[in-house]
Short mmCIF file of C-alpha atoms in Angstrom, two decimals:
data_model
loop_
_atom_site.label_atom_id
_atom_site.label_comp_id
_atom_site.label_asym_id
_atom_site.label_seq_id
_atom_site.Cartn_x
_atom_site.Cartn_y
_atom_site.Cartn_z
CA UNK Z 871 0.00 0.00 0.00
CA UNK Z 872 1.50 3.72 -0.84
CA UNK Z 873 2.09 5.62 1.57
CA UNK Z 874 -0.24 8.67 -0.05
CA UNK Z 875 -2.65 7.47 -2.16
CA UNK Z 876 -4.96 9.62 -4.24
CA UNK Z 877 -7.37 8.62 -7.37
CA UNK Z 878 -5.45 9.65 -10.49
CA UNK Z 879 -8.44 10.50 -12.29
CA UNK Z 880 -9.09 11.92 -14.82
CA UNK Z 881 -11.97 14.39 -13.17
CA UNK Z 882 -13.72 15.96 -16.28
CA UNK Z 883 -16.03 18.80 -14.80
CA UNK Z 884 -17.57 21.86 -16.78
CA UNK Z 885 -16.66 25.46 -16.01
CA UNK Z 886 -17.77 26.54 -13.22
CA UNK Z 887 -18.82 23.06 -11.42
CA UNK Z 888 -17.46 22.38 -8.22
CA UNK Z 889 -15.03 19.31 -7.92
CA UNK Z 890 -13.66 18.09 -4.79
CA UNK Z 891 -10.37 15.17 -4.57
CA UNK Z 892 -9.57 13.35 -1.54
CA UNK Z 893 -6.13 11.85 -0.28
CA UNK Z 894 -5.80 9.11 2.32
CA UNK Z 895 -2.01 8.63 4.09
CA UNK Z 896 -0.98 5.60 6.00
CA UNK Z 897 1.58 7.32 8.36
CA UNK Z 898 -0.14 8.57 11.37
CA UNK Z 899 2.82 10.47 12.30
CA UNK Z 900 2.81 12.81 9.34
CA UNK Z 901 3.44 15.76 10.76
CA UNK Z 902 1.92 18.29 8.17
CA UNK Z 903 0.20 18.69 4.77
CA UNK Z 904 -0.14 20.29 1.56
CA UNK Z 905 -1.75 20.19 -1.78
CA UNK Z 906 0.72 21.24 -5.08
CA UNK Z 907 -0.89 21.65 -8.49
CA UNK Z 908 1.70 20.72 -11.43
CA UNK Z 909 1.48 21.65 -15.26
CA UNK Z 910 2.29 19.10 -17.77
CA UNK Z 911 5.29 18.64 -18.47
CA UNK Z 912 6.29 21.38 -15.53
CA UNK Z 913 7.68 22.24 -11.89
CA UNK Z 914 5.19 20.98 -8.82
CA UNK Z 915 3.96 24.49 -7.37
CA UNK Z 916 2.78 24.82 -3.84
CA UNK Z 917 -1.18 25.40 -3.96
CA UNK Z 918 -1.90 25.26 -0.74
CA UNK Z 919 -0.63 24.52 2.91
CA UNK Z 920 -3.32 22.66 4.89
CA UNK Z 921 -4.28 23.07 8.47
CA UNK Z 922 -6.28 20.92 10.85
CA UNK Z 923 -9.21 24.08 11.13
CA UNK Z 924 -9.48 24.04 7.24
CA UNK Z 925 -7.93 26.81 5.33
CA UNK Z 926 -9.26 28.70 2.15
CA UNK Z 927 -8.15 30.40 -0.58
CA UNK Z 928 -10.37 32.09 -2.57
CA UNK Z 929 -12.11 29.53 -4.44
CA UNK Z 930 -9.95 26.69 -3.39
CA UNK Z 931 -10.71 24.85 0.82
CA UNK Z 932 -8.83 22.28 1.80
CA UNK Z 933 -9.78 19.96 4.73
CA UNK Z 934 -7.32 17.55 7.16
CA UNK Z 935 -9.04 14.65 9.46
CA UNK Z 936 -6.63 13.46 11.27
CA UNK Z 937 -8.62 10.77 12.63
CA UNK Z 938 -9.31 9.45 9.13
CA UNK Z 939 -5.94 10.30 7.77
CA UNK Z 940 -7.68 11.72 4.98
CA UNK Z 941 -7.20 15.46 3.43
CA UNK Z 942 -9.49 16.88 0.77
CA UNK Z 943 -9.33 19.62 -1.76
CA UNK Z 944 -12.45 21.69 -3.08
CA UNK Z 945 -12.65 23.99 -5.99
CA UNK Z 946 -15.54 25.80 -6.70
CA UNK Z 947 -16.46 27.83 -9.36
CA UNK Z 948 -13.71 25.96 -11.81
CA UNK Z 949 -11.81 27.74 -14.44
CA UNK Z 950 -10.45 26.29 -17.56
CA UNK Z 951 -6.62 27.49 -16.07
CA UNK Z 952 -7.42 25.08 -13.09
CA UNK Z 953 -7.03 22.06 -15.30
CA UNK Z 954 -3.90 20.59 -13.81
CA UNK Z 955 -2.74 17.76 -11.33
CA UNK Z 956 -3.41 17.92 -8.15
CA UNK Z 957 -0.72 16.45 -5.48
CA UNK Z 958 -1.39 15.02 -2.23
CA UNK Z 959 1.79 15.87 -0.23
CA UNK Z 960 2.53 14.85 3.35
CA UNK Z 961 5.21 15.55 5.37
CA UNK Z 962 6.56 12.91 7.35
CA UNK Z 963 9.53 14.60 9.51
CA UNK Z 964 12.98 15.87 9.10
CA UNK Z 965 12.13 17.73 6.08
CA UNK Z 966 11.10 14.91 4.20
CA UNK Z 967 7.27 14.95 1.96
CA UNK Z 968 5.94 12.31 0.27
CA UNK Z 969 4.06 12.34 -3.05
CA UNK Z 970 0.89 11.25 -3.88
CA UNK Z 971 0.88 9.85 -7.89
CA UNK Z 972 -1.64 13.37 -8.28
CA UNK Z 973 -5.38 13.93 -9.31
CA UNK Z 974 -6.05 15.02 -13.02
CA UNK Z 975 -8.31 17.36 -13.39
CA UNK Z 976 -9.74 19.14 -16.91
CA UNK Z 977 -12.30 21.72 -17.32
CA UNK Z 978 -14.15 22.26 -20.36
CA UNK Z 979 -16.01 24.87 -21.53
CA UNK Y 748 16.00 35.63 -7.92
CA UNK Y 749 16.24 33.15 -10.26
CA UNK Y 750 14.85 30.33 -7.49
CA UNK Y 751 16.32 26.44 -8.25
CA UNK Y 752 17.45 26.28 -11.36
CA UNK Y 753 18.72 22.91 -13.10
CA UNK Y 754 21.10 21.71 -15.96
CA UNK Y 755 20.34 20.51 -18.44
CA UNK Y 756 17.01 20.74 -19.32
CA UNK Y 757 17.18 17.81 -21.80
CA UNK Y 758 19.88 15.03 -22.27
CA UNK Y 759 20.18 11.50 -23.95
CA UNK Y 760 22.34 9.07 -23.10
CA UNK Y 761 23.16 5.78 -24.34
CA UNK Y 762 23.57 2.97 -21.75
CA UNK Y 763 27.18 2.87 -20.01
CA UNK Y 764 27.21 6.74 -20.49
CA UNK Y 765 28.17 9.08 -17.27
CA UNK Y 766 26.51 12.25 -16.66
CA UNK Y 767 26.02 14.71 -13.80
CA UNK Y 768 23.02 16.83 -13.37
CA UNK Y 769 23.48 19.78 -12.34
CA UNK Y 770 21.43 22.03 -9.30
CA UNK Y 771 21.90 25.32 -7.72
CA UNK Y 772 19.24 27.89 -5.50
CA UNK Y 773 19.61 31.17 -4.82
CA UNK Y 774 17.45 31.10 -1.82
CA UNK Y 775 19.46 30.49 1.10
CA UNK Y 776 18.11 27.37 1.53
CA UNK Y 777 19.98 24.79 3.71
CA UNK Y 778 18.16 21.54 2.47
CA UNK Y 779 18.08 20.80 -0.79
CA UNK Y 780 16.24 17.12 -2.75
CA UNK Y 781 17.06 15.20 -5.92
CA UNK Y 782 13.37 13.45 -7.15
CA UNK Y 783 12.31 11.37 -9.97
CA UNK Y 784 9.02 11.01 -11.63
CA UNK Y 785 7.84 8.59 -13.42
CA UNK Y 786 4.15 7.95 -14.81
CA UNK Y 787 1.84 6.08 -11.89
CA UNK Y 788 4.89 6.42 -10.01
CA UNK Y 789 4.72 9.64 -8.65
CA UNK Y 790 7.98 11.92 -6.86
CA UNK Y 791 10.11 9.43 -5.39
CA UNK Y 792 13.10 10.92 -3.47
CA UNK Y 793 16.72 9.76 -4.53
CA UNK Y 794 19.10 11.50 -2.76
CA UNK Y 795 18.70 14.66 0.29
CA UNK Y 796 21.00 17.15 1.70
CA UNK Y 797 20.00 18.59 5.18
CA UNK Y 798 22.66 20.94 5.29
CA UNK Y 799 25.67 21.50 3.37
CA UNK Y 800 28.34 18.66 4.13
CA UNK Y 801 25.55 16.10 4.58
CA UNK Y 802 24.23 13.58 2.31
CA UNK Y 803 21.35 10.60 2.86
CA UNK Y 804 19.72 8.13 1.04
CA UNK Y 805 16.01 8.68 -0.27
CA UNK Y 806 13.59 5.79 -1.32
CA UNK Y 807 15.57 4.97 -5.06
CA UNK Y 808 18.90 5.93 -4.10
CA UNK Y 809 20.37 2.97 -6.49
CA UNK Y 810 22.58 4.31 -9.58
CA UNK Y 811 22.93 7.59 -8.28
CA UNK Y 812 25.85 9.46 -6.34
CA UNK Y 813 25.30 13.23 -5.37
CA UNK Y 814 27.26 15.92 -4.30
CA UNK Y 815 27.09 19.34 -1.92
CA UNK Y 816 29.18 21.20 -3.43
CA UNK Y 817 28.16 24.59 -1.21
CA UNK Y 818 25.43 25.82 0.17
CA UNK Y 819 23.67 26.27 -3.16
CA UNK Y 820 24.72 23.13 -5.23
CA UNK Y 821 23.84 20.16 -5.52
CA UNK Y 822 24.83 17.63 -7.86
CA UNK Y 823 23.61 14.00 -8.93
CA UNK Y 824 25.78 11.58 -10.94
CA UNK Y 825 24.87 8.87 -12.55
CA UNK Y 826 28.19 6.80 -13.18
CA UNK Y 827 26.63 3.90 -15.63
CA UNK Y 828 23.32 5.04 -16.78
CA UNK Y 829 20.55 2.64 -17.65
CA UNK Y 830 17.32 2.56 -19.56
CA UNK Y 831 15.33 1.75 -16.02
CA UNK Y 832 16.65 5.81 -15.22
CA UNK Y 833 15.10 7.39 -18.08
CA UNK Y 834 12.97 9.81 -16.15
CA UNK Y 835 12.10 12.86 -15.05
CA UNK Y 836 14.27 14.82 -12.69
CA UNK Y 837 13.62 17.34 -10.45
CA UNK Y 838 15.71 19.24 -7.95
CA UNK Y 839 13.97 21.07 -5.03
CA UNK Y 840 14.98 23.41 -1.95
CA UNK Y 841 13.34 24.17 1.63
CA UNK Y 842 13.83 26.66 4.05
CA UNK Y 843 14.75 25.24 7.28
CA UNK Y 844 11.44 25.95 9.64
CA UNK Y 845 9.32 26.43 6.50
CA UNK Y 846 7.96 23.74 4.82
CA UNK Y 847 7.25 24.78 1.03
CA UNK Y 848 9.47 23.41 -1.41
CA UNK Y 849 10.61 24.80 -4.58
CA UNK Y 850 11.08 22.96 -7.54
CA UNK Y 851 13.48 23.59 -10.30
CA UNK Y 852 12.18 22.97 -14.09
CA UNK Y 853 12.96 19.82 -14.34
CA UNK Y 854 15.22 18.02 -16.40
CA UNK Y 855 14.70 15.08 -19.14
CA UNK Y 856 16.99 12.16 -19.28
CA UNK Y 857 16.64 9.40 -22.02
CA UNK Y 858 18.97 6.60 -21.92
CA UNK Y 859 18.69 4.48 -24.54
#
């Protein structure tokens, strides 16, 4: 079993739909959590840091249950720019993340 | 501020070949990551450098050799490439307390 697993998709939604991904890790030690977004063929960019309260940002909330060991993402309102993948990443101490294989996601118009 | 920026951005190799790939931030950053991806495979860590002068073992460290050269390079070698590392490579940086990291472009190794 992966350590962060995540469904690879692909999630085809219409502009403007709301689309939500979830993430499970195994490590119940992971200390803290983020979501990146890449672009094919590019860099991993952080999207988001994400906090046990929830955080948002802008159109974009992200969720951690601990007790679950799950961590979602939520987009609303999508744009045809949001059509990316969508990494789970979890930090497991001493610096070191590990990588979810990433959530596609395409908009259409 | 140019970030993490890597050399080359493209390179084939036959098997046998030796090449090093090449890594340097301009961010101050003490730790710095060598990662390959591969499809359904995901970022898997090779090498990591906590500070400069120190050097561990990631989850696919096989094949590989790295260097700190300073506090803003870092090198990986591969002394005998194979077809099995024809991937994706990325280098990455981190701030010590902070814990965004910061990817450089990427670069694109064929070996054939």
């Amino acid at each position: 079993r992966k350590e962060v697993e995540q469904d690879p998709g692909p999630f085809n939604v219409p502009e403007g739909a709301t689309v939500a991904f979830n993430c499970t890790y195994s490590n119940s030690a992971s200390q803290s959590f983020f979501w990146y977004r890449q672009d094919c063929r590019k860099e991993p960019k952080l999207l988001m840091s994400v906090y046990s309260s929830g955080n948002e940002d802008g159109r974009f909330t992200a969720q951690l249950n601990r007790a679950s060991q799950y961590i979602s993402l939520l987009i609303r309102d999508s744009k045809l720019s949001d059509s990316a993948t969508y990494l789970c990443v979890v930090n497991r101490g001493f610096q070191k993340l590990v990588f979810g294989t990433g959530t596609r996601l395409l908009v259409s118009p | 501020n140019a970030g993490v920026t890597q050399t080359p951005k493209f390179q084939v190799l036959k098997t046998g070949q030796s090449m090093t790939l090449q890594c340097a931030q301009d961010m101050n950053h003490n730790s710095m990551y060598w990662y390959r991806q591969d499809p359904g495979m995901g970022l898997r860590l090779i090498y990591y450098s906590a500070s400069e002068g120190t050097t561990d073992k990631g989850e696919v460290p096989n094949g590989y050799n790295v260097s700190r050269l300073n506090k803003r390079e870092f090198s990986l070698r591969l002394e005998s490439a194979a077809p099995s590392q024809t991937s994706v490579y990325f280098c990455a940086s981190i701030r010590d307390r902070g814990y965004e990291q910061y990817f450089g472009p990427g670069t694109r190794l064929t070996v054939t």
